[in-house]
PDB file of C-alpha atoms in Angstrom:
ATOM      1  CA  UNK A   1       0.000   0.000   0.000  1.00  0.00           C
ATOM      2  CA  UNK A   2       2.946   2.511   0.848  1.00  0.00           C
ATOM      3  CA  UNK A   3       4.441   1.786  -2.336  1.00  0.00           C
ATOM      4  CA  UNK A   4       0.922   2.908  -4.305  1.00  0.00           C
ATOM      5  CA  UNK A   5       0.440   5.910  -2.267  1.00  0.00           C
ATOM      6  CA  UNK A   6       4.478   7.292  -3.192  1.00  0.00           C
ATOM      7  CA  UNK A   7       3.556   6.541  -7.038  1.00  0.00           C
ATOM      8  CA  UNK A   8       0.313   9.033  -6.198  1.00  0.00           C
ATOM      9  CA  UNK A   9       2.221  11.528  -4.658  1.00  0.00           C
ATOM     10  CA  UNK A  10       4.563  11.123  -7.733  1.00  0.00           C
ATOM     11  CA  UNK A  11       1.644  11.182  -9.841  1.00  0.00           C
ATOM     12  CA  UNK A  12      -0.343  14.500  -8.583  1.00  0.00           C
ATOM     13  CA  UNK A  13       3.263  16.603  -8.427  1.00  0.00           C
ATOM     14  CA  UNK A  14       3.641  15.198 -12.455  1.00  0.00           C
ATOM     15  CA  UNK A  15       0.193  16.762 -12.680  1.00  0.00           C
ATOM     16  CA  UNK A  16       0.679  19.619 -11.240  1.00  0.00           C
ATOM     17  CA  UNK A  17       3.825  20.829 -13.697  1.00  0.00           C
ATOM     18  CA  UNK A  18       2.480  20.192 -16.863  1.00  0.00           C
ATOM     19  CA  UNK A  19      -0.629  21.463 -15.619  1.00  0.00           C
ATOM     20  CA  UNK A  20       1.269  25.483 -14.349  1.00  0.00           C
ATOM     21  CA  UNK A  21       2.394  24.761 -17.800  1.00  0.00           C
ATOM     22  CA  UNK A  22      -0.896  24.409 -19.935  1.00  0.00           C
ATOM     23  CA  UNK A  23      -2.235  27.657 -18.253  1.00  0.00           C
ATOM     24  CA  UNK A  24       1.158  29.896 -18.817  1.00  0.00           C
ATOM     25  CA  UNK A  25       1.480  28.504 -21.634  1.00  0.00           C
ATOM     26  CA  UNK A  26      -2.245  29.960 -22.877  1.00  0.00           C
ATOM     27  CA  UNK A  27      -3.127  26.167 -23.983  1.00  0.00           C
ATOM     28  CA  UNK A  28      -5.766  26.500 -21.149  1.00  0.00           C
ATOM     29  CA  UNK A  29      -7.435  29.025 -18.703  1.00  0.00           C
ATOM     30  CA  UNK A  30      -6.719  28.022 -14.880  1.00  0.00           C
ATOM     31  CA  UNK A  31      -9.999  26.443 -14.296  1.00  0.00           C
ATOM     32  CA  UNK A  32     -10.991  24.591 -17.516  1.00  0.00           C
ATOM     33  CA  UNK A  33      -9.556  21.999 -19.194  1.00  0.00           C
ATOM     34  CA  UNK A  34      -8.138  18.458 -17.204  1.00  0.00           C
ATOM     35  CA  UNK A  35      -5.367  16.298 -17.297  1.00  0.00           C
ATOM     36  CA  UNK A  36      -5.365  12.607 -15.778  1.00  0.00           C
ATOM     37  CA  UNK A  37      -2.701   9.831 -15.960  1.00  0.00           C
ATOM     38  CA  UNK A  38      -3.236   5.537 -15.740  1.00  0.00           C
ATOM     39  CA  UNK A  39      -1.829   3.221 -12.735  1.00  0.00           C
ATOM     40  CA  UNK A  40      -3.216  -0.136 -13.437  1.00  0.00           C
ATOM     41  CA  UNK A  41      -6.542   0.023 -13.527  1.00  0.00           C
ATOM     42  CA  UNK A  42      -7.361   2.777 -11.826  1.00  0.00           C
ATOM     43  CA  UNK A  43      -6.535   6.642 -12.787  1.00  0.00           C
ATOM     44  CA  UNK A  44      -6.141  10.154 -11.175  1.00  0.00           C
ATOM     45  CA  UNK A  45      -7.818  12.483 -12.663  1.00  0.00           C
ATOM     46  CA  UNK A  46      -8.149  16.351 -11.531  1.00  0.00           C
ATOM     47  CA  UNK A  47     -10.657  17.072  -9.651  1.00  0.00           C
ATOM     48  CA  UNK A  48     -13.726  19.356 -11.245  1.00  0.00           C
ATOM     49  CA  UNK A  49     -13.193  23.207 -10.747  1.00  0.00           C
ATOM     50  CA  UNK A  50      -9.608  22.403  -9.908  1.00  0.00           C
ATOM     51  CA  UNK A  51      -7.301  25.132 -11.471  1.00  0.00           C
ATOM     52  CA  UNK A  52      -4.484  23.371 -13.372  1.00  0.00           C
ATOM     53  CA  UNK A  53      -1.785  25.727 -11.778  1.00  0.00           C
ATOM     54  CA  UNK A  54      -2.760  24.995  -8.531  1.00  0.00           C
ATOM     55  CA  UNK A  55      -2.873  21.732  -8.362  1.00  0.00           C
ATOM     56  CA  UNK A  56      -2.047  19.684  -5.165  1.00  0.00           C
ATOM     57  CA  UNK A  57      -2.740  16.167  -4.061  1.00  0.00           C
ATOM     58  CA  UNK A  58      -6.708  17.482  -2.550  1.00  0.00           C
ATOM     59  CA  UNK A  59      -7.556  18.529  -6.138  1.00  0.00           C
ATOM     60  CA  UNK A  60      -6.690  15.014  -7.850  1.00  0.00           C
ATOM     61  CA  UNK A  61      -9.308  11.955  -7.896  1.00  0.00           C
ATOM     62  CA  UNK A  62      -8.713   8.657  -7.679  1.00  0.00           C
ATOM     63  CA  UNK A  63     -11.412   6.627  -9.942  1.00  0.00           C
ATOM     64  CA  UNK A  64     -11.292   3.226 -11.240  1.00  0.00           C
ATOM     65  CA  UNK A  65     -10.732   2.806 -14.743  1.00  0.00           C
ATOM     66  CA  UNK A  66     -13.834  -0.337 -15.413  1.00  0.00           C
ATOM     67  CA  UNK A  67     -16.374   0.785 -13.238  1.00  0.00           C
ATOM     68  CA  UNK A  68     -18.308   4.239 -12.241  1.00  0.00           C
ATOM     69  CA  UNK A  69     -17.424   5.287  -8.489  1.00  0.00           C
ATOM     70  CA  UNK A  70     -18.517   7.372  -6.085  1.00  0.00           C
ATOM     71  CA  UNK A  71     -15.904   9.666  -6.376  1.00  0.00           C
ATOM     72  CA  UNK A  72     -16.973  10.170  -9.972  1.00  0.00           C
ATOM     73  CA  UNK A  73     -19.239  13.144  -8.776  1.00  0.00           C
ATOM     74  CA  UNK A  74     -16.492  15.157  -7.517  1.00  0.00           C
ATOM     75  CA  UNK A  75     -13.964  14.338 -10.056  1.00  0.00           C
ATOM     76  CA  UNK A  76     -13.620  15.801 -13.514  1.00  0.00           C
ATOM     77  CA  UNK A  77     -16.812  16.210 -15.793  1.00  0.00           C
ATOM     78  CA  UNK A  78     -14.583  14.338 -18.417  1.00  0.00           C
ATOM     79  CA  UNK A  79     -14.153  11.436 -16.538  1.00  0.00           C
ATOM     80  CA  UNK A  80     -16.044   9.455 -18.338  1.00  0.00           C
ATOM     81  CA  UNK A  81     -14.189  10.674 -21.280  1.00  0.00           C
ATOM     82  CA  UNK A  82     -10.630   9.637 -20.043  1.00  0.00           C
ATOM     83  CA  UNK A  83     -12.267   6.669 -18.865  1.00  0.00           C
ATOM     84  CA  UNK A  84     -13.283   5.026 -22.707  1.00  0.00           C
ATOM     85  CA  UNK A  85     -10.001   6.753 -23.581  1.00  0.00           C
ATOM     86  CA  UNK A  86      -8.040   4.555 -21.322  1.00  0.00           C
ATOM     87  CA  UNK A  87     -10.614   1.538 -21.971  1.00  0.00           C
ATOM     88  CA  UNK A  88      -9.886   1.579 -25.741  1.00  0.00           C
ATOM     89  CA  UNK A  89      -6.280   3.045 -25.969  1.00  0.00           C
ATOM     90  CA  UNK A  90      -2.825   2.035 -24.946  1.00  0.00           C
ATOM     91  CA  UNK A  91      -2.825   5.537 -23.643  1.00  0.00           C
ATOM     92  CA  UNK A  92      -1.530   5.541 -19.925  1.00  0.00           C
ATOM     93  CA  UNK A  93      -1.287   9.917 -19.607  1.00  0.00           C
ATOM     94  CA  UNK A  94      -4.521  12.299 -20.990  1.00  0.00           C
ATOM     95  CA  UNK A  95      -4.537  16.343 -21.455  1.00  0.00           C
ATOM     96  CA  UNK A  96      -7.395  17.835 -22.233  1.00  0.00           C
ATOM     97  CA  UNK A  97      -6.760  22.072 -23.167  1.00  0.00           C
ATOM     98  CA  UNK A  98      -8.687  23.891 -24.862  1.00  0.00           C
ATOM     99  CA  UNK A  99      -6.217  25.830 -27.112  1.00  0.00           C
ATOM    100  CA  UNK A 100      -7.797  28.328 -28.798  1.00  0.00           C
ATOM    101  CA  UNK A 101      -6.402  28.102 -32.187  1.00  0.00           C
ATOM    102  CA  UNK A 102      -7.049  24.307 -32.212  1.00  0.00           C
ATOM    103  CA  UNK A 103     -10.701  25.522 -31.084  1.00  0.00           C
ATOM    104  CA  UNK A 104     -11.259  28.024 -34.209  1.00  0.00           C
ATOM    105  CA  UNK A 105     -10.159  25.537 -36.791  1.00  0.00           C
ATOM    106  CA  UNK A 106     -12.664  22.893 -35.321  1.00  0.00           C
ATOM    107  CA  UNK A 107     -15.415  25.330 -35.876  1.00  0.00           C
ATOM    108  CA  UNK A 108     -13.758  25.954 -39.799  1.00  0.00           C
ATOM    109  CA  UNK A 109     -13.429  22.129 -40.657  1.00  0.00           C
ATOM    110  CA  UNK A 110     -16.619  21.147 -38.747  1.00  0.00           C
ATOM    111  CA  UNK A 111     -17.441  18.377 -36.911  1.00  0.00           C
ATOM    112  CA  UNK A 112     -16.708  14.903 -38.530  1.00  0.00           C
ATOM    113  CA  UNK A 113     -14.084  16.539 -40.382  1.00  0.00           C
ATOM    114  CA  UNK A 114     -10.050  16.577 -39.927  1.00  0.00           C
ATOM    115  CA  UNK A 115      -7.966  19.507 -39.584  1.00  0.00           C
ATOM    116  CA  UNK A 116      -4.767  19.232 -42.580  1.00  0.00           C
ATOM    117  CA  UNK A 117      -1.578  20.730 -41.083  1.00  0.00           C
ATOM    118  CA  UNK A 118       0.081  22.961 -43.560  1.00  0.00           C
ATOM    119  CA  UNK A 119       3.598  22.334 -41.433  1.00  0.00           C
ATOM    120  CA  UNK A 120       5.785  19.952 -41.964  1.00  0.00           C
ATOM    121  CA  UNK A 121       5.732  18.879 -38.271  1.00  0.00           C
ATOM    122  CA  UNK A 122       2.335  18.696 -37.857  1.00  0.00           C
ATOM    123  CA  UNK A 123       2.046  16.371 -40.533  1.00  0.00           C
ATOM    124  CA  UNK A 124       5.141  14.357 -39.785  1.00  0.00           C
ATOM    125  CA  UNK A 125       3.912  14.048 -36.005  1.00  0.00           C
ATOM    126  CA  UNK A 126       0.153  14.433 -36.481  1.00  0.00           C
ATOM    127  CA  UNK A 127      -1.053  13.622 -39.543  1.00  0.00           C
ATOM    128  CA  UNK A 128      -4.982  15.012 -40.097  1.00  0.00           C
ATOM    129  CA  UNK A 129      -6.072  15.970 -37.050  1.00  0.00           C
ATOM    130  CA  UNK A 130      -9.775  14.766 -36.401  1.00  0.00           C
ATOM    131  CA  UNK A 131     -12.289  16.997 -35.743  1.00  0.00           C
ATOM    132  CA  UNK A 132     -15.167  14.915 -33.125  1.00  0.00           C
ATOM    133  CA  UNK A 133     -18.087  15.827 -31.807  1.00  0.00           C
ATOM    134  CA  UNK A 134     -20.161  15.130 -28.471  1.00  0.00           C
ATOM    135  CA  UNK A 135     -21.428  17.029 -25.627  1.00  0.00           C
ATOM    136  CA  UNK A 136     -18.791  17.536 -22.867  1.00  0.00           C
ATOM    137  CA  UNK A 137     -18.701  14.773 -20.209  1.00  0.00           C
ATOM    138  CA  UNK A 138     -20.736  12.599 -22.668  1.00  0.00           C
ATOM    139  CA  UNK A 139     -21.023   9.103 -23.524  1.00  0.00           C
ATOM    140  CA  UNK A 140     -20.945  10.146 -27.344  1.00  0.00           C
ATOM    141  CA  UNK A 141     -17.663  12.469 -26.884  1.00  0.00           C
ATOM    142  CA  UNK A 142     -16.173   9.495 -24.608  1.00  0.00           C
ATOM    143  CA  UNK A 143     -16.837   7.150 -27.849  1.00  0.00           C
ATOM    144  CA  UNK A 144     -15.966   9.538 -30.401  1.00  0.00           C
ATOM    145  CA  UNK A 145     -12.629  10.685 -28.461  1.00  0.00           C
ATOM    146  CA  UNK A 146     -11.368   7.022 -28.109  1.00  0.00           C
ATOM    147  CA  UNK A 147     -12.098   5.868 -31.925  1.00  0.00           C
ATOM    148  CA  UNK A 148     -10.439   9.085 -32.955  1.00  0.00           C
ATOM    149  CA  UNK A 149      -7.230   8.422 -29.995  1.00  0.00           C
ATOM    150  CA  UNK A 150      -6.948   4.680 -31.237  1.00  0.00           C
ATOM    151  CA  UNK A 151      -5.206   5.905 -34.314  1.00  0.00           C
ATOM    152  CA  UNK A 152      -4.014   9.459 -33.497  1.00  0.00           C
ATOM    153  CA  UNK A 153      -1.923  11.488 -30.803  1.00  0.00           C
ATOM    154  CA  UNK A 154      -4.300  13.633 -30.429  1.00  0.00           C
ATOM    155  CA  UNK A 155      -7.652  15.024 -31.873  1.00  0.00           C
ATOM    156  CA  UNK A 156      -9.824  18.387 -31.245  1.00  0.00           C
ATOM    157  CA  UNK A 157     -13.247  18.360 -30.079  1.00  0.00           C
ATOM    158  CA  UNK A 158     -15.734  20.947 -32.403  1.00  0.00           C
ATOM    159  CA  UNK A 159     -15.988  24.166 -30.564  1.00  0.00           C
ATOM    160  CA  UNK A 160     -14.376  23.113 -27.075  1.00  0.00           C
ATOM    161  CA  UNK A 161     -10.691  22.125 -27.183  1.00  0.00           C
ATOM    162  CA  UNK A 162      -8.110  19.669 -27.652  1.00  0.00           C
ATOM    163  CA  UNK A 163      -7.527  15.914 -26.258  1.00  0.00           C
ATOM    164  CA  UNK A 164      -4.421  14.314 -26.255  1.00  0.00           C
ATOM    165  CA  UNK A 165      -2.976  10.898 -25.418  1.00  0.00           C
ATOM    166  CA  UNK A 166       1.021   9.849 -24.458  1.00  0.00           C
ATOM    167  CA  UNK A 167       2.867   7.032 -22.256  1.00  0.00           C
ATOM    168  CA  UNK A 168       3.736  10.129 -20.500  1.00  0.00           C
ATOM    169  CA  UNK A 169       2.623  13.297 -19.280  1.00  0.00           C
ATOM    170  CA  UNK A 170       5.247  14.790 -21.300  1.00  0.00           C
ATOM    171  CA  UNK A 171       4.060  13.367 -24.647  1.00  0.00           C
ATOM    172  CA  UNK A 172       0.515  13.930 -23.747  1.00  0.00           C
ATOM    173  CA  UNK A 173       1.962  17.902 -23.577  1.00  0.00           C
ATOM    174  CA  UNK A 174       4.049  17.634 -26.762  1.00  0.00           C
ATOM    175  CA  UNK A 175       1.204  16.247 -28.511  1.00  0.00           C
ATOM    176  CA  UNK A 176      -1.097  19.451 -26.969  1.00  0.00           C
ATOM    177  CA  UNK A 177       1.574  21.890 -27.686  1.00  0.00           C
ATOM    178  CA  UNK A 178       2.134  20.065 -31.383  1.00  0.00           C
ATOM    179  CA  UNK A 179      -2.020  20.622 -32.451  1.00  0.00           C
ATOM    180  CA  UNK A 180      -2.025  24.046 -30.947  1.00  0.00           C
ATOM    181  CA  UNK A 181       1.308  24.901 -32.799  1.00  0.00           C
ATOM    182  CA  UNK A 182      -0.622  23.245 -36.268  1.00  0.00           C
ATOM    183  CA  UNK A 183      -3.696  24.808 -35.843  1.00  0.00           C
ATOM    184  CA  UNK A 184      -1.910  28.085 -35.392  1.00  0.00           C
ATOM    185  CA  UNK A 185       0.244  27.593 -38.097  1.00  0.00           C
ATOM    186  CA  UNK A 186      -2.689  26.781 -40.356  1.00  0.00           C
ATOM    187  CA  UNK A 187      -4.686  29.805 -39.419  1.00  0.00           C
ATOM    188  CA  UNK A 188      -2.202  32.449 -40.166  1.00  0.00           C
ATOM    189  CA  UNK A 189      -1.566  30.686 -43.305  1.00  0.00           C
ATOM    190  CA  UNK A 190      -5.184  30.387 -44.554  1.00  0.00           C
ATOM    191  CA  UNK A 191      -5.277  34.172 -43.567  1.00  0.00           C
ATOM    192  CA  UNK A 192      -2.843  34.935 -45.455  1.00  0.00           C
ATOM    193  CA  UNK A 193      -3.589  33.718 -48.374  1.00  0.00           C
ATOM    194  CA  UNK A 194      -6.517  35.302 -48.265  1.00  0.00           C
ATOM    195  CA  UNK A 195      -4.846  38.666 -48.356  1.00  0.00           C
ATOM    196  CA  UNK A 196      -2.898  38.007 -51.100  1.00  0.00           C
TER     197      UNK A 196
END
């Protein structure tokens, strides 16, 4: 038992730097967004309402992975989202930002659709980025999100922000910062060439 509660603490303070780093950053305002990680089958997810650059070991869930819990009420309103993610992925670390460029080009592609990079590392690392819908904290996102994951880094939900998957936290991050760099990228680009 000792030896699960030192991988917590390990876990939550993991949590807690990528998530000071989503919000300064800009990939995420304090309060929104989540970030969870895998042990076994069970996961910590941040609590809902917790500011992701202020996180501490009271502000991080622990939720089984299978089954619905108690605890689900008090943990994030996605947790049934990183739940199917984990169920259906080899994914063992899960951001969820909502970067705002990735947001805009969801609502230009639409929903159902994929975002093209127009950089070369976006579509080295990324490929086309899919574009899902659902309702937040919904079985339909939760199923959507982990069809889109099983084949993909990372994918954008229409009008609400960004999901990504890793073995780590930090590749769950690299994967956020790669979309948001992408969708960025893209957007000037499209603009442009408007202008011209």
């Amino acid at each position: 038992m000792a030896f699960f509660l030192y991988i917590s603490d390990k876990m939550w303070q993991e949590m807690a730097k990528y998530g000071r780093k989503l919000v300064e950053h800009g990939l995420v305002e304090s309060n929104f967004g989540n970030i969870s990680v895998r042990a076994g089958d069970r996961m910590l997810i941040t609590r809902s309402g917790t500011a992701l650059d202020e996180i501490t070991g009271d502000n991080v869930v622990e939720v089984d992975i299978q089954d619905t819990s108690s605890l689900d009420i008090i943990a994030s309103s996605e947790t049934v989202v990183h739940r199917e993610i984990y169920r259906k992925t080899s994914a063992l670390a899960i951001i969820h930002a909502h970067c705002p460029y990735a947001v805009v080009e969801s609502l230009l592609a639409g929903s159902g659709r994929v975002i093209v990079p127009v950089d070369s590392e976006g579509q080295y690392f990324l490929g086309n980025i899919p574009v899902v819908g659902g309702g937040i904290g919904s079985r339909e996102l939760a199923g959507n999100l982990a069809e889109a994951l099983s084949g993909h880094r990372g994918a954008v939900v229409f009008s609400h922000g960004t999901f990504a998957i890793g073995r780590t936290l930090a590749e769950a991050y690299i994967a956020t910062t790669q979309l948001e760099h992408s969708c960025r990228v893209k957007y000037l680009y499209d603009l442009a060439a408007v202008k011209k």
